[in-house]
Tab-separated table of C-alpha atoms in Angstrom:
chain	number	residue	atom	x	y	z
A	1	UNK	CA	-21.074	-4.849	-4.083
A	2	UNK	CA	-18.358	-3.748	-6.556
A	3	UNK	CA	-18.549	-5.189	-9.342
A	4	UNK	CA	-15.323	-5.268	-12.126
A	5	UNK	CA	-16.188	-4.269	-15.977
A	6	UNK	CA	-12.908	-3.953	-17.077
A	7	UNK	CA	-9.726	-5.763	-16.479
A	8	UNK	CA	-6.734	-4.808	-18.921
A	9	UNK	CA	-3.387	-5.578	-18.694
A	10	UNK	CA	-0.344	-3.920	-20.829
A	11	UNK	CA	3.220	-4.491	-20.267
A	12	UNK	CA	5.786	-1.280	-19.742
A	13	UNK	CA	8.269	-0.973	-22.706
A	14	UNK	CA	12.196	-2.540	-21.670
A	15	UNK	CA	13.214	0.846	-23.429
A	16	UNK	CA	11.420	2.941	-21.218
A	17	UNK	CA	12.491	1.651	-17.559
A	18	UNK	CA	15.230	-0.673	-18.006
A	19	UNK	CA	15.935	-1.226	-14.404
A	20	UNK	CA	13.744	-0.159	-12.254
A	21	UNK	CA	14.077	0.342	-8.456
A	22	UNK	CA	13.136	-1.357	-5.546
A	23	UNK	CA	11.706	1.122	-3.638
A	24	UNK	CA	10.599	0.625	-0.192
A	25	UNK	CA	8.268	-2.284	0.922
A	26	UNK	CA	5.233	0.412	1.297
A	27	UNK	CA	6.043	2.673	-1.373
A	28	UNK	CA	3.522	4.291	-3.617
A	29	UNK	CA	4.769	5.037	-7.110
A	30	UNK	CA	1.947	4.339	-9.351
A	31	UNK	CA	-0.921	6.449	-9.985
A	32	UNK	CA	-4.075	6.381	-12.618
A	33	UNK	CA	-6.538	9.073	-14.160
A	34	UNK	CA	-9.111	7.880	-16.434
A	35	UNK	CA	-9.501	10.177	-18.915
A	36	UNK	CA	-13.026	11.685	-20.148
A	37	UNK	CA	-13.120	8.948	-22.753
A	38	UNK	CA	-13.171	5.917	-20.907
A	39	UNK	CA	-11.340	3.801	-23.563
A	40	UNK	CA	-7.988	4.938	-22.639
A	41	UNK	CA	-6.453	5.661	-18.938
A	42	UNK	CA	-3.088	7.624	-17.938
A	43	UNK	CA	-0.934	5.479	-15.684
A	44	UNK	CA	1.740	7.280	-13.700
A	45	UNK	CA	5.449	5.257	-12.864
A	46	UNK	CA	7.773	6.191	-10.666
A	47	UNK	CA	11.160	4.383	-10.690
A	48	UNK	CA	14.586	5.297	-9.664
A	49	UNK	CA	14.849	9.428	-9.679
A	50	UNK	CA	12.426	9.928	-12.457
A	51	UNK	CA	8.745	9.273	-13.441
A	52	UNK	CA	6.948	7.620	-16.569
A	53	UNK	CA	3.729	8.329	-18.032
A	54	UNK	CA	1.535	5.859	-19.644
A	55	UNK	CA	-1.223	6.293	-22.026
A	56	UNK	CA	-2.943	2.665	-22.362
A	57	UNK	CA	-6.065	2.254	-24.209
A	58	UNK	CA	-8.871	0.281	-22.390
A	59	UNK	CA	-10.710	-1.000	-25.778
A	60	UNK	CA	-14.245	-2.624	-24.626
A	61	UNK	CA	-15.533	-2.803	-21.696
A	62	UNK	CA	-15.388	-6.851	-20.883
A	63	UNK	CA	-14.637	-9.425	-18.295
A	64	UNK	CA	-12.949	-12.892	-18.586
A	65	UNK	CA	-13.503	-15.535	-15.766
A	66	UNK	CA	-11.576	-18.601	-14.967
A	67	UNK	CA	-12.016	-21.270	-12.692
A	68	UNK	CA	-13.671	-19.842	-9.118
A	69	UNK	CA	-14.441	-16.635	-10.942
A	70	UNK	CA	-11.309	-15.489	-10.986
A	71	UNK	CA	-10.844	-12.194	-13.516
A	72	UNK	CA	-8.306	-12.879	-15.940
A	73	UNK	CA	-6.708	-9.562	-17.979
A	74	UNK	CA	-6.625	-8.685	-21.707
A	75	UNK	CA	-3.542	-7.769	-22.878
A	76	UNK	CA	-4.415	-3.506	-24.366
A	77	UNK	CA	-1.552	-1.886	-25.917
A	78	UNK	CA	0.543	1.570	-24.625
A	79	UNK	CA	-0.929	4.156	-26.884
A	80	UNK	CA	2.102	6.339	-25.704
A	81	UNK	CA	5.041	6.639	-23.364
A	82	UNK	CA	7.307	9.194	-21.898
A	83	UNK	CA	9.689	10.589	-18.918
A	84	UNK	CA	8.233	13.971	-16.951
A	85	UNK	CA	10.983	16.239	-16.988
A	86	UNK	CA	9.364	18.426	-14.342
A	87	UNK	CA	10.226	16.483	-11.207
A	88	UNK	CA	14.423	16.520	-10.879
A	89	UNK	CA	14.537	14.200	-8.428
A	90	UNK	CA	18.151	13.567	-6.589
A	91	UNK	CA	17.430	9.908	-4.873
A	92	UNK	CA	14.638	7.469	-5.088
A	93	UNK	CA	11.025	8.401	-5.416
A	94	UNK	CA	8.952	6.580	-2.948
A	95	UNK	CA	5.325	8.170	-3.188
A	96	UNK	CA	3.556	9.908	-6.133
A	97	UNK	CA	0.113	11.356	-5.675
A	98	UNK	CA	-2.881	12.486	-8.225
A	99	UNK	CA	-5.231	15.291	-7.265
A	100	UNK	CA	-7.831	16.416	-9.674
A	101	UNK	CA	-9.133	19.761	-8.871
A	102	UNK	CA	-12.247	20.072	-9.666
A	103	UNK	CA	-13.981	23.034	-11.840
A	104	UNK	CA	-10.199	24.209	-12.990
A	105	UNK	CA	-9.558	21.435	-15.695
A	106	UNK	CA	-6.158	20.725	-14.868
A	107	UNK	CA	-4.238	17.826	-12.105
A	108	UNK	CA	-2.130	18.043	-9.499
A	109	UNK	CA	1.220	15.335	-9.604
A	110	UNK	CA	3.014	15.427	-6.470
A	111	UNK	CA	5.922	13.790	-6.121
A	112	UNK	CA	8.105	12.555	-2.462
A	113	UNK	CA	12.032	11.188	-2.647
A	114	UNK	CA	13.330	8.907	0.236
A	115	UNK	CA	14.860	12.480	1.931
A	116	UNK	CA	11.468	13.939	1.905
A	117	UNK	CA	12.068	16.290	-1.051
A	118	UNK	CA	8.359	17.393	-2.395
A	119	UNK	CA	7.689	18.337	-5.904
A	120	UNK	CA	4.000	19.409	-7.182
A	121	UNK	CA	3.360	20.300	-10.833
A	122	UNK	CA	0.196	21.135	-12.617
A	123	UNK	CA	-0.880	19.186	-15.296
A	124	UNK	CA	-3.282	19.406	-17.860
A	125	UNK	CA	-6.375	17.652	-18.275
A	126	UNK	CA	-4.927	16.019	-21.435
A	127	UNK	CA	-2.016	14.862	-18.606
A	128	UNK	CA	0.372	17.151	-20.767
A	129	UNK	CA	3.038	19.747	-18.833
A	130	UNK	CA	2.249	23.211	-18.105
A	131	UNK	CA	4.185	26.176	-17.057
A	132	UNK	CA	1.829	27.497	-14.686
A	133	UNK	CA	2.773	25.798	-11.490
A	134	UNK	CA	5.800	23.853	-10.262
A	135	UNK	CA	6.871	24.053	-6.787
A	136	UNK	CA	9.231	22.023	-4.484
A	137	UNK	CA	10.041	21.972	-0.805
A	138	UNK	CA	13.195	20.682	1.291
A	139	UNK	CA	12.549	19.369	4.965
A	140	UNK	CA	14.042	21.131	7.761
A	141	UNK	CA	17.087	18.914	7.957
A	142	UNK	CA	17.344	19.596	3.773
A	143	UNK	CA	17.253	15.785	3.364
A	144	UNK	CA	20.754	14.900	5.180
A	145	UNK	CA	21.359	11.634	7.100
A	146	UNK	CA	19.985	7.991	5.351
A	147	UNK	CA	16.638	7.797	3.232
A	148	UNK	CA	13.957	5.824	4.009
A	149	UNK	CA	10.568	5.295	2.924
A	150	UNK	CA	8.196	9.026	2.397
A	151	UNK	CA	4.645	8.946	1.739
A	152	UNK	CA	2.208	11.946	0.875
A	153	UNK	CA	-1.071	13.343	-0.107
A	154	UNK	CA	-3.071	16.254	-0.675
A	155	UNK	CA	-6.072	17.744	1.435
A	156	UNK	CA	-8.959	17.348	-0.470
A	157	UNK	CA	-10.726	20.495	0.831
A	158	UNK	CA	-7.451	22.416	-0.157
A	159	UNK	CA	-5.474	21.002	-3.076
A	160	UNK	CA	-2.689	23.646	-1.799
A	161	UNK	CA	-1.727	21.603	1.434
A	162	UNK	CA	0.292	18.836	1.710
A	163	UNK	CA	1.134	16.604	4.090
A	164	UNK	CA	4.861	14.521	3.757
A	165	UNK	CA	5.598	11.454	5.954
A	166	UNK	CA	9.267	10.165	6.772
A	167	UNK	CA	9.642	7.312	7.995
A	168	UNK	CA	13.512	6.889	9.560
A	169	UNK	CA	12.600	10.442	10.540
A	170	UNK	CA	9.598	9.996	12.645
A	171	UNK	CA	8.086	13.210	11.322
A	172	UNK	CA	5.161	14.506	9.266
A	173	UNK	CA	5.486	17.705	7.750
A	174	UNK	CA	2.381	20.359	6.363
A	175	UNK	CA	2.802	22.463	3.596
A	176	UNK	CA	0.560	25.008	2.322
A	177	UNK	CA	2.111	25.190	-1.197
A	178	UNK	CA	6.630	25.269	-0.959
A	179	UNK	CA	5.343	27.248	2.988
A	180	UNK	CA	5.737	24.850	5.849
A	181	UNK	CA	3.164	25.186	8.179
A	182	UNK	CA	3.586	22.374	11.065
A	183	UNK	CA	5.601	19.509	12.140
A	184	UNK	CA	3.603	16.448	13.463
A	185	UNK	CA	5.409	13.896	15.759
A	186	UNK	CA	4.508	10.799	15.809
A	187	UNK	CA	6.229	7.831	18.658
A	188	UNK	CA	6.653	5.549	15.816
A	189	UNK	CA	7.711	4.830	12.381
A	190	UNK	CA	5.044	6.000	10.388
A	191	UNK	CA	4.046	3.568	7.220
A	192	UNK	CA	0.930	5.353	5.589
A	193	UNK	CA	-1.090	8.365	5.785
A	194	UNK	CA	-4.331	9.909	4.366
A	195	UNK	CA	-7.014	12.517	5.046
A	196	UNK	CA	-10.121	11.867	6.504
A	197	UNK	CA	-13.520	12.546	4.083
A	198	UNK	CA	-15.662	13.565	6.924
A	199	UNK	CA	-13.369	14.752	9.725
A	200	UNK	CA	-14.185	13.210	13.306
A	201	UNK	CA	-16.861	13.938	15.482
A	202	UNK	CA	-18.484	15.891	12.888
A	203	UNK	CA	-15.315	18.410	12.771
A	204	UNK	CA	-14.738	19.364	9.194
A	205	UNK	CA	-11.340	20.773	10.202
A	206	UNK	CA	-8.378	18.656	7.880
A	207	UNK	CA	-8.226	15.626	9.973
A	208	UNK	CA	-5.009	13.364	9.589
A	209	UNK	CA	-5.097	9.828	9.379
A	210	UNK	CA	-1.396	8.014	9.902
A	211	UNK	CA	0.026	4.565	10.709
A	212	UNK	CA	2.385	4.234	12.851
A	213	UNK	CA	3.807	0.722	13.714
A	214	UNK	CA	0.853	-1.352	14.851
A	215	UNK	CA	-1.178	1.708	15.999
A	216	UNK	CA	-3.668	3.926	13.958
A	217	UNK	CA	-3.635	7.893	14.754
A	218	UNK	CA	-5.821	10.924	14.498
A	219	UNK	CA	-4.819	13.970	13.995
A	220	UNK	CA	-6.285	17.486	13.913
A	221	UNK	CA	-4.287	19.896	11.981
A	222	UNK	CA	-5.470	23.190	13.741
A	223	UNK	CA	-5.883	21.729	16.812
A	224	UNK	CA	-2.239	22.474	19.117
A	225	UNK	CA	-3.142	20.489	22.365
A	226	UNK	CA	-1.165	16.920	22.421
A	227	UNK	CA	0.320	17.968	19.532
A	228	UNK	CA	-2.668	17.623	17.340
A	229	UNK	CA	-3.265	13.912	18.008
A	230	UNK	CA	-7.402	13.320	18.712
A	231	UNK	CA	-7.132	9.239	18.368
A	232	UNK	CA	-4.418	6.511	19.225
A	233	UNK	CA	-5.588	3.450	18.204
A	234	UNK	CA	-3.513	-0.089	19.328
A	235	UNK	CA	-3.582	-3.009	17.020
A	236	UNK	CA	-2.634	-6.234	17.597
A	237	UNK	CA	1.535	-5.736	19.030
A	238	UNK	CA	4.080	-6.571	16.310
A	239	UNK	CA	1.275	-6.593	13.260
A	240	UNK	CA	2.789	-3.376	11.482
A	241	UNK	CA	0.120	-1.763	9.694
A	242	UNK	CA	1.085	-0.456	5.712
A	243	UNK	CA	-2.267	1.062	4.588
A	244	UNK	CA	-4.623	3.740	5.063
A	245	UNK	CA	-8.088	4.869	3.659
A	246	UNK	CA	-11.396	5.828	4.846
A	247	UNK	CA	-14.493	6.218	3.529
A	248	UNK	CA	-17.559	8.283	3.362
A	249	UNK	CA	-19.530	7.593	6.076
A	250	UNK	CA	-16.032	8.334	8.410
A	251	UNK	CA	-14.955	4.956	8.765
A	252	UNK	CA	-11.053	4.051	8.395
A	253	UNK	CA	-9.336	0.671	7.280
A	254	UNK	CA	-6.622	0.249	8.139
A	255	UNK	CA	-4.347	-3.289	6.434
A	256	UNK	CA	-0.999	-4.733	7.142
A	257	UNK	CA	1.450	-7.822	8.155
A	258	UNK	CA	-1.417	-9.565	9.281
A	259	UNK	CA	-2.962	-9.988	5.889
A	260	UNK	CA	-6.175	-8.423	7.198
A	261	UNK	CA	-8.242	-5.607	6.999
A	262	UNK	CA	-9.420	-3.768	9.952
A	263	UNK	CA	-12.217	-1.045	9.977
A	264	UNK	CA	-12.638	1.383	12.843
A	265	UNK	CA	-15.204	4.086	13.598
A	266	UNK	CA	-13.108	7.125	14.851
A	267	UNK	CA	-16.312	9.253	15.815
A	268	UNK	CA	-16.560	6.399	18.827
């Protein structure tokens, strides 16, 4: 069992967000990298057009507990804090995303607006800027018509592909850097999305996971037949799932309006 060493709590600066947006009800826009020293963290914010970074020290590693072991948080202080200028943003950010790759010493920050406009820069390892990679990508449509809520993530077998959700849109698009590759349909509104560690069925080809209303989907991204769906799942009718993730061993849990969490076996 999990067990927490370190509960810290810090408070963002009035000067540095002053009003911050609502985003969507499933929206994304925080993200965290520990650092090599484990007594500070970097803490990613995305509000409005624009997005914050956070450097908050984590101090000693200790626990409170209240009554009914609940955790209570330490108050740590923001070592630093400052606006990215390299993601220009025109609406609303819904969904930011960290990928670390590994072996190359720098980060990955990709970035989604509510008309589905991706932007990926390379970071350092300190979490500064650098001019070595920035790239962005329009949908088909170039983001005309009402925003909604976006969502995306990187493949973690190839930090170059990316995978955008829309919601209004009913579409998930592929990119292999600013190239699109594929367009994914799905029947419904989709609400989350991530990549399966393991693949299905033992296939090790990049294997989609997406929510979509109160069903949970497959989907094989080389494979053309049915569009590339493997897996349609049915949940409970009207309980609209929000959340994706899987694990290890291949398993998926899937969370929403029900205020429960479901685990399925896709290999079955």
């Amino acid at each position: 069992m999990l067990e927490a060493k370190c509960l810290k709590k810090a408070v963002v600066p009035s000067t540095l967000i002053e009003d911050p947006s609502p985003g969507s009800l499933q929206c994304t826009r925080l993200a965290l990298r520990v650092c090599e020293d484990p007594s500070s963290c970097f803490v990613y914010i995305a509000s409005g057009p624009h997005i914050y970074k956070l450097h908050i020290a984590l101090g000693e590693s200790s626990v409170s507990e209240g009554k009914d072991s609940l955790l209570i948080p330490e108050h740590t202080e923001i070592i630093a804090s400052s606006l990215l200028n390299r993601c220009p943003h025109r609406s609303e950010i819904q969904s930011i995303a960290l990928a670390e790759v590994e072996g190359c010493g720098y980060i990955l920050l990709g970035s989604v607006d509510s008309h589905g406009h991706l932007i990926v820069s390379k970071l350092d390892a300190s979490g500064e800027d650098v001019d070595k990679l920035t790239y962005s990508a329009l949908p088909h449509d170039n983001g005309i018509g009402e925003g909604s809520w976006s969502g995306l993530c990187f493949c973690p077998n190839q930090w170059s592909m990316t995978v955008v959700a829309r919601s209004f849109c009913k579409s998930i698009d592929v990119y292999d850097q600013d190239i699109h590759i594929r367009s994914l349909r799905p029947l419904w509104y989709p609400t989350s999305l991530n990549f399966l560690q393991n693949g299905v069925n033992g296939n090790q080809s990049p294997t989609l996971a997406i929510t979509e209303g109160s069903q949970l989907t497959t989907w094989d991204l080389r494979m053309k037949e049915n569009g590339g769906c493997v897996h349609r799942i049915c949940g409970s009718p009207g309980d609209i799932f929000y959340a994706v993730c899987s694990s290890s061993n291949g398993n998926v849990a899937v969370g929403g309006a029900d205020r429960t969490v479901t685990i399925y076996d896709p290999r079955r």
